[in-house]
Tab-separated table of C-alpha atoms in Angstrom:
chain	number	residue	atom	x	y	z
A	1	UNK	CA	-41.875	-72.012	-84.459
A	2	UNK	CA	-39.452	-71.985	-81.890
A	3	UNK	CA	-39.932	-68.589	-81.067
A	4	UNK	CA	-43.737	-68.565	-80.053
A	5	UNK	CA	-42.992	-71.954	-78.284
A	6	UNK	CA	-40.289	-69.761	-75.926
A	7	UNK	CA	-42.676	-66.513	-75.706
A	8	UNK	CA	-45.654	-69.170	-74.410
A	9	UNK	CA	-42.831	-71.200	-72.483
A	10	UNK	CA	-41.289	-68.008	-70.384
A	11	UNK	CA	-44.958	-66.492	-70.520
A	12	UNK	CA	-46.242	-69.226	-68.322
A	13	UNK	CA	-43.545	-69.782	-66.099
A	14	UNK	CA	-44.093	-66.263	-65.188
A	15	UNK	CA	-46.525	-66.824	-62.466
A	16	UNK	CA	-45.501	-68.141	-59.131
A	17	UNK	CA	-49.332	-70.318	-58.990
A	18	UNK	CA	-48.857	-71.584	-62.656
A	19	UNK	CA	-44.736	-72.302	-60.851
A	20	UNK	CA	-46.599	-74.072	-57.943
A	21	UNK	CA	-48.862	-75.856	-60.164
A	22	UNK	CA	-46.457	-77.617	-62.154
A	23	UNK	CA	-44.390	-78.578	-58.784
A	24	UNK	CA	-47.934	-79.844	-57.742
A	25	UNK	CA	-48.315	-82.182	-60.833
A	26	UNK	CA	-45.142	-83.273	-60.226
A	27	UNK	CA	-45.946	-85.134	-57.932
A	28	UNK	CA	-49.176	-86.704	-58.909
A	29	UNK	CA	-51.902	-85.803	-61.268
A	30	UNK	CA	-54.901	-83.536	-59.574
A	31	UNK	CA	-58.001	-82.165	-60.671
A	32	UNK	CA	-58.767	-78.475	-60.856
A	33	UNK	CA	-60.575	-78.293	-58.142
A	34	UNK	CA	-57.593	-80.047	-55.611
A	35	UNK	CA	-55.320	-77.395	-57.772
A	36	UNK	CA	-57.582	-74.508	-56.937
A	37	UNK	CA	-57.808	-75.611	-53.060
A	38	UNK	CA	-54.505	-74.286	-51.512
A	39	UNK	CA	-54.617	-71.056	-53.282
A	40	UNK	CA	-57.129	-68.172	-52.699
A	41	UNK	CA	-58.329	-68.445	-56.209
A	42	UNK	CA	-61.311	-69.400	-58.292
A	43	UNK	CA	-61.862	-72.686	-60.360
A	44	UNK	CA	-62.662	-69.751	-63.155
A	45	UNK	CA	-58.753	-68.298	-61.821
A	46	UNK	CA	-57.167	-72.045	-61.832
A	47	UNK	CA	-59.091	-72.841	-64.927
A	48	UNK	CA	-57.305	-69.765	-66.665
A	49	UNK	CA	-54.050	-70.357	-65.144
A	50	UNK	CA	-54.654	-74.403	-66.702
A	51	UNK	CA	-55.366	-72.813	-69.961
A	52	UNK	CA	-52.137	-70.917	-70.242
A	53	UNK	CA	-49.873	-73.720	-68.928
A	54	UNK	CA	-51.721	-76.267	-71.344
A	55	UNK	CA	-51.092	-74.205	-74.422
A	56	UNK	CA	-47.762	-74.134	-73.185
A	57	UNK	CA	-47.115	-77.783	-73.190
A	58	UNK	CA	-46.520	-77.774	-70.167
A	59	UNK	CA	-49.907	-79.402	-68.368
A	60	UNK	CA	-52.249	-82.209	-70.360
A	61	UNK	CA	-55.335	-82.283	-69.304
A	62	UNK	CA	-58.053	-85.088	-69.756
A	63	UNK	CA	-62.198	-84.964	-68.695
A	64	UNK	CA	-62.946	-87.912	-66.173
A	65	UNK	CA	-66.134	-87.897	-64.964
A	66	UNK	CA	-67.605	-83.969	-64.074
A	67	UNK	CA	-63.951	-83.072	-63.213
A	68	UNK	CA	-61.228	-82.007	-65.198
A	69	UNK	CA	-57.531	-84.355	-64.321
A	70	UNK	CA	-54.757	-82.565	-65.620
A	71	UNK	CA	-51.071	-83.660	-65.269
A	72	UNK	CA	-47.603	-82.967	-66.593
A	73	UNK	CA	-47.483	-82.469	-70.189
A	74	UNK	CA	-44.423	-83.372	-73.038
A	75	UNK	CA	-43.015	-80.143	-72.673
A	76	UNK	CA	-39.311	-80.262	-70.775
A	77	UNK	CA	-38.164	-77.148	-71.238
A	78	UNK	CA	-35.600	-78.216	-73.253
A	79	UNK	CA	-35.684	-75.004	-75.212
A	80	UNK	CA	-35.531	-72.690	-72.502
A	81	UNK	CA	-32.985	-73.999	-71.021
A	82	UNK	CA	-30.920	-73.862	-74.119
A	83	UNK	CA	-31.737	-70.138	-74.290
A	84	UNK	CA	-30.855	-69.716	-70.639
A	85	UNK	CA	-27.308	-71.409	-71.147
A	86	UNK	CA	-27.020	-69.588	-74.239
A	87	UNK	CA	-27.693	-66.250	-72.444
A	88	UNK	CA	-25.287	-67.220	-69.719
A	89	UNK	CA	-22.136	-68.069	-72.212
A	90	UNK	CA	-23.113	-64.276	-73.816
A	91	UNK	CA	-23.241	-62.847	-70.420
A	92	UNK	CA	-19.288	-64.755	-69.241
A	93	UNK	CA	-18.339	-63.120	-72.778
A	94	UNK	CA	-19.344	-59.990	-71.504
A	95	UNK	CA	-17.247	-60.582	-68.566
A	96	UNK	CA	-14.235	-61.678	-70.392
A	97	UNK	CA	-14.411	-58.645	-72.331
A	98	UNK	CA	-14.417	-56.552	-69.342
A	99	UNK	CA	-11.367	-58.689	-67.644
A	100	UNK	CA	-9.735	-57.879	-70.792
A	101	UNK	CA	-10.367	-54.309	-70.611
A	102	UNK	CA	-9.204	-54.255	-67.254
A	103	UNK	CA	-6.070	-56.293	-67.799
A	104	UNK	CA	-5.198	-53.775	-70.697
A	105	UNK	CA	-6.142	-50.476	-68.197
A	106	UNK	CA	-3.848	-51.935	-65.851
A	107	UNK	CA	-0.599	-52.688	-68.429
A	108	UNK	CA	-1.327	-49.186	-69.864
A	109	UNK	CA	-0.915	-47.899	-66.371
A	110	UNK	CA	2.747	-49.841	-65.542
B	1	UNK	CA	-38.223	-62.191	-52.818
B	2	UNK	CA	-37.058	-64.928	-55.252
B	3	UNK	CA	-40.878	-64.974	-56.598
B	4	UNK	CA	-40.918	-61.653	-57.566
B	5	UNK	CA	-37.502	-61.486	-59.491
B	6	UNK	CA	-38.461	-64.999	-61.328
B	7	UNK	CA	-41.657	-63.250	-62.544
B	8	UNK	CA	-39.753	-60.291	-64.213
B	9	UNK	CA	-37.393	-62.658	-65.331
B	10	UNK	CA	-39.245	-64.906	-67.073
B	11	UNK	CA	-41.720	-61.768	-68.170
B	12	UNK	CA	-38.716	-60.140	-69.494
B	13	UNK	CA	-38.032	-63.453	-71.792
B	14	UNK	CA	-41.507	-63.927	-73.069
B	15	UNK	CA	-41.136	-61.460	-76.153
B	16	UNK	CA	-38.997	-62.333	-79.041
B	17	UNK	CA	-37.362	-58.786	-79.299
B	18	UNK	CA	-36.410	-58.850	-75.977
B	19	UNK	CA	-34.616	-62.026	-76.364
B	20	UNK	CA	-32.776	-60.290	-79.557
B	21	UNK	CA	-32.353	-57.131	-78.026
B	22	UNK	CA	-30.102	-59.306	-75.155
B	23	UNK	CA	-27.977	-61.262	-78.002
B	24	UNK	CA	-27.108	-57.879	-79.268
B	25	UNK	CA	-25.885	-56.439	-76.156
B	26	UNK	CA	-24.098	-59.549	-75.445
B	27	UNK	CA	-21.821	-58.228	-78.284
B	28	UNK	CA	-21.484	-54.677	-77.296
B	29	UNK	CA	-23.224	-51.829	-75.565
B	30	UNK	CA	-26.037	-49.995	-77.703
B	31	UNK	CA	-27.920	-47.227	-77.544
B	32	UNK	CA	-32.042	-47.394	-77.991
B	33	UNK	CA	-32.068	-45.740	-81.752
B	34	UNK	CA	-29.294	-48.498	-82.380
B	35	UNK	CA	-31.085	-51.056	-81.053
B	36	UNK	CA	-34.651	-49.883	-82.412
B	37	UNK	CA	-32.930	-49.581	-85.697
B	38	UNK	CA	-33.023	-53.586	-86.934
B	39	UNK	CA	-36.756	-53.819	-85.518
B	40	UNK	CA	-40.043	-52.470	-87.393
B	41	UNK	CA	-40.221	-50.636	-83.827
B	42	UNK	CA	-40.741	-47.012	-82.659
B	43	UNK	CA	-38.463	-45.440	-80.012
B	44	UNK	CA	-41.296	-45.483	-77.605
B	45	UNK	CA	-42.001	-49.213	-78.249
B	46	UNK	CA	-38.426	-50.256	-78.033
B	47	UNK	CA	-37.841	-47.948	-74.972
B	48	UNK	CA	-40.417	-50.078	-73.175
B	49	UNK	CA	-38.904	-53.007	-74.042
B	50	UNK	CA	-36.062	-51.942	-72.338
B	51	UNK	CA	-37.790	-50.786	-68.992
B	52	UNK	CA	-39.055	-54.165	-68.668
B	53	UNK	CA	-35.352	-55.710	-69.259
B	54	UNK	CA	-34.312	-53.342	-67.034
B	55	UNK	CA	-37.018	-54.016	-64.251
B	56	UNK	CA	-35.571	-57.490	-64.622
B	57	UNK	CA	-32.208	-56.820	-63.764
B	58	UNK	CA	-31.331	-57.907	-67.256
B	59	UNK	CA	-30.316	-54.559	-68.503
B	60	UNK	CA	-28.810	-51.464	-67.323
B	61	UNK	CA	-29.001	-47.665	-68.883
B	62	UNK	CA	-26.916	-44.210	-68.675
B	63	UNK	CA	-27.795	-41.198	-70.518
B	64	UNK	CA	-24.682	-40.046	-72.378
B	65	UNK	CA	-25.492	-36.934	-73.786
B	66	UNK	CA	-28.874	-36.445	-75.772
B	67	UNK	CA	-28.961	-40.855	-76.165
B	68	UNK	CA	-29.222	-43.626	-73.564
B	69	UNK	CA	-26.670	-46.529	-73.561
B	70	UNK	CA	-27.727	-50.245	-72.898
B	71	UNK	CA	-25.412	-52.896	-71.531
B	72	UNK	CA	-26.519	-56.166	-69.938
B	73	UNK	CA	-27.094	-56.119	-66.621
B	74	UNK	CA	-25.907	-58.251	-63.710
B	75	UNK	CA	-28.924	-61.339	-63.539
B	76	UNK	CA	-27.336	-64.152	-64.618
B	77	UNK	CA	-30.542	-66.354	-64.628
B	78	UNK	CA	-29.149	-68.706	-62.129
B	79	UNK	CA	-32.211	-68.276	-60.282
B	80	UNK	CA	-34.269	-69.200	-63.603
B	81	UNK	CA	-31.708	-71.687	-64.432
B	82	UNK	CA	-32.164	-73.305	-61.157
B	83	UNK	CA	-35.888	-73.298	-61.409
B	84	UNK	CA	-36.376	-74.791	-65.070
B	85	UNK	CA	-33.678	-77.526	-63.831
B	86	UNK	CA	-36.180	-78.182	-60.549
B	87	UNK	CA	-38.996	-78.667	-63.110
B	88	UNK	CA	-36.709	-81.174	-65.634
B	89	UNK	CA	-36.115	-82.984	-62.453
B	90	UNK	CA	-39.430	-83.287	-61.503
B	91	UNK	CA	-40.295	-84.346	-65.006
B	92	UNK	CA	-37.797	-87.294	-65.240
B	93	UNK	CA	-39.370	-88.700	-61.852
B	94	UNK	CA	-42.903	-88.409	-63.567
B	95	UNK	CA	-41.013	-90.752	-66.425
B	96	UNK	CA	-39.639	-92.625	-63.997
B	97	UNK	CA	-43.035	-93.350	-62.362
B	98	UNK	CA	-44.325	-94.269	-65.502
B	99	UNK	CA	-41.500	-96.923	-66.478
B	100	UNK	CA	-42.252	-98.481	-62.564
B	101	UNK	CA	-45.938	-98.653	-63.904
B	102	UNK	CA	-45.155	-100.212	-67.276
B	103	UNK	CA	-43.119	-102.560	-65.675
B	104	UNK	CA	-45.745	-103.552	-63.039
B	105	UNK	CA	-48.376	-103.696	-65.877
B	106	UNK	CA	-45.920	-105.879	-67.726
B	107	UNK	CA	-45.193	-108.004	-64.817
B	108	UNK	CA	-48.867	-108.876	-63.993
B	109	UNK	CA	-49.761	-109.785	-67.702
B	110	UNK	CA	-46.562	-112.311	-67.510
């Protein structure tokens, strides 16, 4: 379902650690407790924060060891941004109405 | 702060009939009965749909008369735009590290 996959999606994005995270794993795979490190937060907090962003799609995460390695996940967001550009076409229309409506106010005025 | 807004943003997205209740508007101003009307959804339910919206810059309200008019607001989700772009970026790179490891593993086994 596309739908839950966008609610989970926009869900996790909004948080600016699970944001930070994913910038993080960008870069390189880390484990939860180099993810927890920077932040004033708990492993319980990261390990929450993981949770959401894996059932996202958005973060993979594998057992090595007594640590947890997560990393990047298949999800690209391709969805959301569809949504986004969709929103923003709706939102120009909403503009081009109004120009209209203005163009008319003004040739009902001459 | 840029944080703040992309958490009510991308709050704001996370619910299916907020996401419709925008495609509506896109079309034309509604009031809250109106746009309660399509939805198995109380007043009170759909009015709090709308305060989050609102919170998010994605709608705006007027009480005309005894009803209250919705219209989109002025985000335009460049902000979110821009930040789900960052993340597609940083998600090709990832790819891209992994082709430069293929290769390298395929190299060596030559």
């Amino acid at each position: 379902m596309v739908q839950q996959r966008l609610d989970r999606i926009f869900s996790a994005l909004a948080d600016p650690t699970r944001r930070e995270v994913l910038v993080r794993l960008g870069s390189a795979p880390a484990t939860i407790s180099d993810l927890a490190e920077p932040f004033a937060i708990s492993l319980t907090g990261m390990k929450k924060h993981i949770r959401v962003l894996e059932e996202a799609g958005l973060v993979v995460t594998e057992k090595i060891g007594r640590s947890r390695r997560c990393r990047l996940g298949t999800e690209r967001l391709d969805d959301a941004m569809a949504w986004i550009s969709f929103y923003q076409r709706l939102w120009g229309r909403r503009l081009d109405g109004l120009d209209a409506y203005f163009t008319l106010e003004k040739g009902t005025e001459q």
